């Protein structure tokens, strides 16, 4: 069964073009949303997904009606593929029910993975370069080494944890992190 999905971002926009194209493509059921593509929760899409069964095909007028980012689209397509549900985009002529359509989408997936790897490598290279110049990553410490020693001393003298945290304006996890670091150094 062909299930159509149409979306516009605002009520001022018109769904007629998408509806007509999906009907012409012989969609038996049609679900719509009036919501931005950035919204994670779209009731029309959720309803369409609830109706889709093994062997069905989800049809959209254009890819951008389904999601804003390539990553988002690929994740969605992977879910459909695992459920053995096909996908068609009318404007881009993508049809995952055919070998050529699956190939096109796998190429998109490979490009997205390539992009993620490039970003990861650039990030690592930037961090390595910063370390080589003596910069340390991470958040700055909340307390100076002297303040840390005072907080640890108060803890060891059985002062209440809440009082120590209030005095130094730190959270309990931060205090315990300093205590663990001191114990590790002592061991």
mmCIF file of C-alpha atoms in Angstrom:
data_model
loop_
_atom_site.group_PDB
_atom_site.id
_atom_site.type_symbol
_atom_site.label_atom_id
_atom_site.label_comp_id
_atom_site.label_asym_id
_atom_site.label_seq_id
_atom_site.Cartn_x
_atom_site.Cartn_y
_atom_site.Cartn_z
ATOM 1 C CA UNK A 1 0.000 0.000 0.000
ATOM 2 C CA UNK A 2 1.250 3.509 -0.811
ATOM 3 C CA UNK A 3 0.990 5.910 2.139
ATOM 4 C CA UNK A 4 1.445 9.626 1.398
ATOM 5 C CA UNK A 5 2.885 12.238 3.719
ATOM 6 C CA UNK A 6 2.728 15.998 3.118
ATOM 7 C CA UNK A 7 3.973 18.875 5.247
ATOM 8 C CA UNK A 8 3.958 22.652 5.184
ATOM 9 C CA UNK A 9 5.629 24.860 7.778
ATOM 10 C CA UNK A 10 2.841 27.385 8.379
ATOM 11 C CA UNK A 11 -0.931 27.664 8.004
ATOM 12 C CA UNK A 12 -0.411 30.339 5.330
ATOM 13 C CA UNK A 13 1.209 27.753 3.041
ATOM 14 C CA UNK A 14 -0.916 25.525 0.823
ATOM 15 C CA UNK A 15 -0.869 21.717 0.818
ATOM 16 C CA UNK A 16 -2.738 21.348 -2.492
ATOM 17 C CA UNK A 17 0.356 20.872 -4.684
ATOM 18 C CA UNK A 18 1.661 18.071 -2.461
ATOM 19 C CA UNK A 19 -1.771 16.453 -2.035
ATOM 20 C CA UNK A 20 -2.394 16.455 -5.795
ATOM 21 C CA UNK A 21 1.020 14.906 -6.527
ATOM 22 C CA UNK A 22 0.537 12.205 -3.867
ATOM 23 C CA UNK A 23 -2.944 11.345 -5.172
ATOM 24 C CA UNK A 24 -1.574 11.180 -8.714
ATOM 25 C CA UNK A 25 1.085 8.756 -7.406
ATOM 26 C CA UNK A 26 -1.873 6.590 -6.239
ATOM 27 C CA UNK A 27 -1.401 6.934 -2.472
ATOM 28 C CA UNK A 28 -4.269 5.170 -0.734
ATOM 29 C CA UNK A 29 -3.928 7.115 2.516
ATOM 30 C CA UNK A 30 -2.619 10.618 3.084
ATOM 31 C CA UNK A 31 -1.309 12.183 6.285
ATOM 32 C CA UNK A 32 -0.410 15.863 6.691
ATOM 33 C CA UNK A 33 1.357 18.168 9.127
ATOM 34 C CA UNK A 34 1.457 21.913 9.463
ATOM 35 C CA UNK A 35 4.702 22.194 11.382
ATOM 36 C CA UNK A 36 8.305 23.176 10.895
ATOM 37 C CA UNK A 37 10.644 20.408 9.775
ATOM 38 C CA UNK A 38 12.681 21.166 12.896
ATOM 39 C CA UNK A 39 9.916 19.913 15.169
ATOM 40 C CA UNK A 40 10.711 16.411 16.336
ATOM 41 C CA UNK A 41 7.053 15.642 17.059
ATOM 42 C CA UNK A 42 4.796 15.722 14.029
ATOM 43 C CA UNK A 43 1.466 13.990 14.548
ATOM 44 C CA UNK A 44 0.770 13.418 10.844
ATOM 45 C CA UNK A 45 4.101 11.655 10.381
ATOM 46 C CA UNK A 46 3.549 9.636 13.554
ATOM 47 C CA UNK A 47 0.112 8.559 12.270
ATOM 48 C CA UNK A 48 1.596 7.565 8.902
ATOM 49 C CA UNK A 49 4.289 5.525 10.643
ATOM 50 C CA UNK A 50 1.647 3.779 12.764
ATOM 51 C CA UNK A 51 -0.223 2.700 9.615
ATOM 52 C CA UNK A 52 2.846 1.528 7.659
ATOM 53 C CA UNK A 53 3.361 -2.244 7.501
ATOM 54 C CA UNK A 54 5.917 -4.586 6.003
ATOM 55 C CA UNK A 55 5.856 -4.131 2.208
ATOM 56 C CA UNK A 56 4.179 -0.694 2.281
ATOM 57 C CA UNK A 57 5.777 2.388 0.750
ATOM 58 C CA UNK A 58 5.926 5.873 2.297
ATOM 59 C CA UNK A 59 5.651 8.547 -0.420
ATOM 60 C CA UNK A 60 6.587 12.222 -0.053
ATOM 61 C CA UNK A 61 6.516 15.045 -2.579
ATOM 62 C CA UNK A 62 10.105 16.126 -1.741
ATOM 63 C CA UNK A 63 12.762 14.918 0.693
ATOM 64 C CA UNK A 64 12.742 18.174 2.658
ATOM 65 C CA UNK A 65 9.106 17.490 3.613
ATOM 66 C CA UNK A 66 10.365 14.568 5.703
ATOM 67 C CA UNK A 67 13.383 16.081 7.433
ATOM 68 C CA UNK A 68 15.754 19.015 7.457
ATOM 69 C CA UNK A 69 19.131 17.297 7.744
ATOM 70 C CA UNK A 70 20.732 14.444 5.837
ATOM 71 C CA UNK A 71 21.491 12.738 9.142
ATOM 72 C CA UNK A 72 17.822 12.908 10.146
ATOM 73 C CA UNK A 73 16.716 11.517 6.784
ATOM 74 C CA UNK A 74 19.209 8.656 6.847
ATOM 75 C CA UNK A 75 18.204 7.639 10.379
ATOM 76 C CA UNK A 76 14.552 7.644 9.312
ATOM 77 C CA UNK A 77 15.282 5.687 6.140
ATOM 78 C CA UNK A 78 17.291 3.116 8.108
ATOM 79 C CA UNK A 79 14.300 2.585 10.397
ATOM 80 C CA UNK A 80 12.024 2.085 7.377
ATOM 81 C CA UNK A 81 14.499 -0.343 5.804
ATOM 82 C CA UNK A 82 14.663 -2.432 8.991
ATOM 83 C CA UNK A 83 10.856 -2.628 8.974
ATOM 84 C CA UNK A 84 10.939 -3.578 5.268
ATOM 85 C CA UNK A 85 9.020 -0.449 4.313
ATOM 86 C CA UNK A 86 9.838 1.258 1.026
ATOM 87 C CA UNK A 87 10.243 4.962 0.399
ATOM 88 C CA UNK A 88 9.585 7.229 -2.579
ATOM 89 C CA UNK A 89 10.328 10.906 -3.090
ATOM 90 C CA UNK A 90 8.479 12.145 -6.153
ATOM 91 C CA UNK A 91 10.554 15.258 -6.971
ATOM 92 C CA UNK A 92 13.964 13.604 -6.505
ATOM 93 C CA UNK A 93 12.842 10.358 -8.192
ATOM 94 C CA UNK A 94 14.111 8.243 -5.300
ATOM 95 C CA UNK A 95 12.459 4.858 -4.917
ATOM 96 C CA UNK A 96 14.014 2.483 -2.385
ATOM 97 C CA UNK A 97 11.818 -0.341 -3.646
ATOM 98 C CA UNK A 98 14.150 -0.569 -6.647
ATOM 99 C CA UNK A 99 17.840 -1.521 -6.615
ATOM 100 C CA UNK A 100 18.804 1.859 -8.144
ATOM 101 C CA UNK A 101 16.853 3.776 -5.501
ATOM 102 C CA UNK A 102 18.480 1.807 -2.689
ATOM 103 C CA UNK A 103 21.890 2.523 -4.238
ATOM 104 C CA UNK A 104 21.197 6.270 -4.331
ATOM 105 C CA UNK A 105 20.153 6.303 -0.719
ATOM 106 C CA UNK A 106 23.157 4.228 0.375
ATOM 107 C CA UNK A 107 25.376 6.746 -1.436
ATOM 108 C CA UNK A 108 23.703 9.520 0.601
ATOM 109 C CA UNK A 109 24.403 7.502 3.755
ATOM 110 C CA UNK A 110 28.045 6.987 2.789
ATOM 111 C CA UNK A 111 28.442 10.722 2.141
ATOM 112 C CA UNK A 112 26.921 11.560 5.532
ATOM 113 C CA UNK A 113 29.254 9.093 7.260
ATOM 114 C CA UNK A 114 32.207 10.579 5.365
ATOM 115 C CA UNK A 115 31.188 14.057 6.546
ATOM 116 C CA UNK A 116 30.937 12.864 10.184
ATOM 117 C CA UNK A 117 34.431 11.324 9.931
ATOM 118 C CA UNK A 118 35.873 14.551 8.497
ATOM 119 C CA UNK A 119 34.364 16.564 11.328
ATOM 120 C CA UNK A 120 35.737 14.088 13.879
ATOM 121 C CA UNK A 121 39.238 14.278 12.342
ATOM 122 C CA UNK A 122 39.193 18.096 12.215
ATOM 123 C CA UNK A 123 38.096 18.254 15.842
ATOM 124 C CA UNK A 124 40.830 15.839 16.938
ATOM 125 C CA UNK A 125 43.480 17.755 14.951
ATOM 126 C CA UNK A 126 42.361 21.026 16.540
ATOM 127 C CA UNK A 127 42.510 19.556 20.053
ATOM 128 C CA UNK A 128 45.946 18.028 19.382
ATOM 129 C CA UNK A 129 47.239 21.382 18.096
ATOM 130 C CA UNK A 130 45.875 23.168 21.169
ATOM 131 C CA UNK A 131 47.518 20.616 23.496
ATOM 132 C CA UNK A 132 50.825 21.048 21.635
ATOM 133 C CA UNK A 133 50.612 24.771 22.445
ATOM 134 C CA UNK A 134 50.055 23.933 26.125
ATOM 135 C CA UNK A 135 46.287 24.450 26.260
ATOM 136 C CA UNK A 136 44.223 22.023 28.258
ATOM 137 C CA UNK A 137 40.683 21.192 27.286
ATOM 138 C CA UNK A 138 37.693 20.920 29.572
ATOM 139 C CA UNK A 139 36.050 23.230 32.036
ATOM 140 C CA UNK A 140 38.204 25.413 34.263
ATOM 141 C CA UNK A 141 38.451 24.214 37.851
ATOM 142 C CA UNK A 142 35.933 25.759 40.233
ATOM 143 C CA UNK A 143 38.468 26.090 43.050
ATOM 144 C CA UNK A 144 42.125 26.990 43.194
ATOM 145 C CA UNK A 145 44.487 24.299 44.539
ATOM 146 C CA UNK A 146 44.543 26.132 47.908
ATOM 147 C CA UNK A 147 40.725 26.217 48.077
ATOM 148 C CA UNK A 148 40.587 22.534 47.133
ATOM 149 C CA UNK A 149 42.937 21.693 50.013
ATOM 150 C CA UNK A 150 40.760 23.702 52.425
ATOM 151 C CA UNK A 151 37.569 21.986 51.260
ATOM 152 C CA UNK A 152 39.180 18.542 51.596
ATOM 153 C CA UNK A 153 40.468 19.454 55.075
ATOM 154 C CA UNK A 154 36.979 20.570 56.157
ATOM 155 C CA UNK A 155 35.514 17.318 54.822
ATOM 156 C CA UNK A 156 38.091 15.254 56.715
ATOM 157 C CA UNK A 157 37.242 17.204 59.900
ATOM 158 C CA UNK A 158 33.636 16.034 59.475
ATOM 159 C CA UNK A 159 32.090 19.357 58.451
ATOM 160 C CA UNK A 160 28.706 18.847 56.753
ATOM 161 C CA UNK A 161 28.991 18.412 52.984
ATOM 162 C CA UNK A 162 26.203 20.911 52.368
ATOM 163 C CA UNK A 163 28.007 23.548 54.417
ATOM 164 C CA UNK A 164 31.294 22.989 52.547
ATOM 165 C CA UNK A 165 29.530 23.241 49.190
ATOM 166 C CA UNK A 166 27.701 26.424 50.209
ATOM 167 C CA UNK A 167 30.903 28.013 51.517
ATOM 168 C CA UNK A 168 32.858 27.336 48.334
ATOM 169 C CA UNK A 169 29.866 27.688 45.980
ATOM 170 C CA UNK A 170 30.353 24.252 44.447
ATOM 171 C CA UNK A 171 28.082 21.262 43.922
ATOM 172 C CA UNK A 172 28.334 17.980 45.809
ATOM 173 C CA UNK A 173 29.648 16.129 42.722
ATOM 174 C CA UNK A 174 32.395 18.758 42.372
ATOM 175 C CA UNK A 175 33.423 18.305 46.007
ATOM 176 C CA UNK A 176 33.461 14.519 45.636
ATOM 177 C CA UNK A 177 35.494 14.870 42.444
ATOM 178 C CA UNK A 178 38.145 16.844 44.357
ATOM 179 C CA UNK A 179 38.082 14.236 47.154
ATOM 180 C CA UNK A 180 38.531 11.368 44.678
ATOM 181 C CA UNK A 181 41.392 13.198 42.962
ATOM 182 C CA UNK A 182 43.115 13.752 46.340
ATOM 183 C CA UNK A 183 42.666 10.057 47.291
ATOM 184 C CA UNK A 184 44.089 8.959 43.932
ATOM 185 C CA UNK A 185 47.166 11.178 44.435
ATOM 186 C CA UNK A 186 47.641 9.833 47.978
ATOM 187 C CA UNK A 187 47.477 6.204 46.840
#
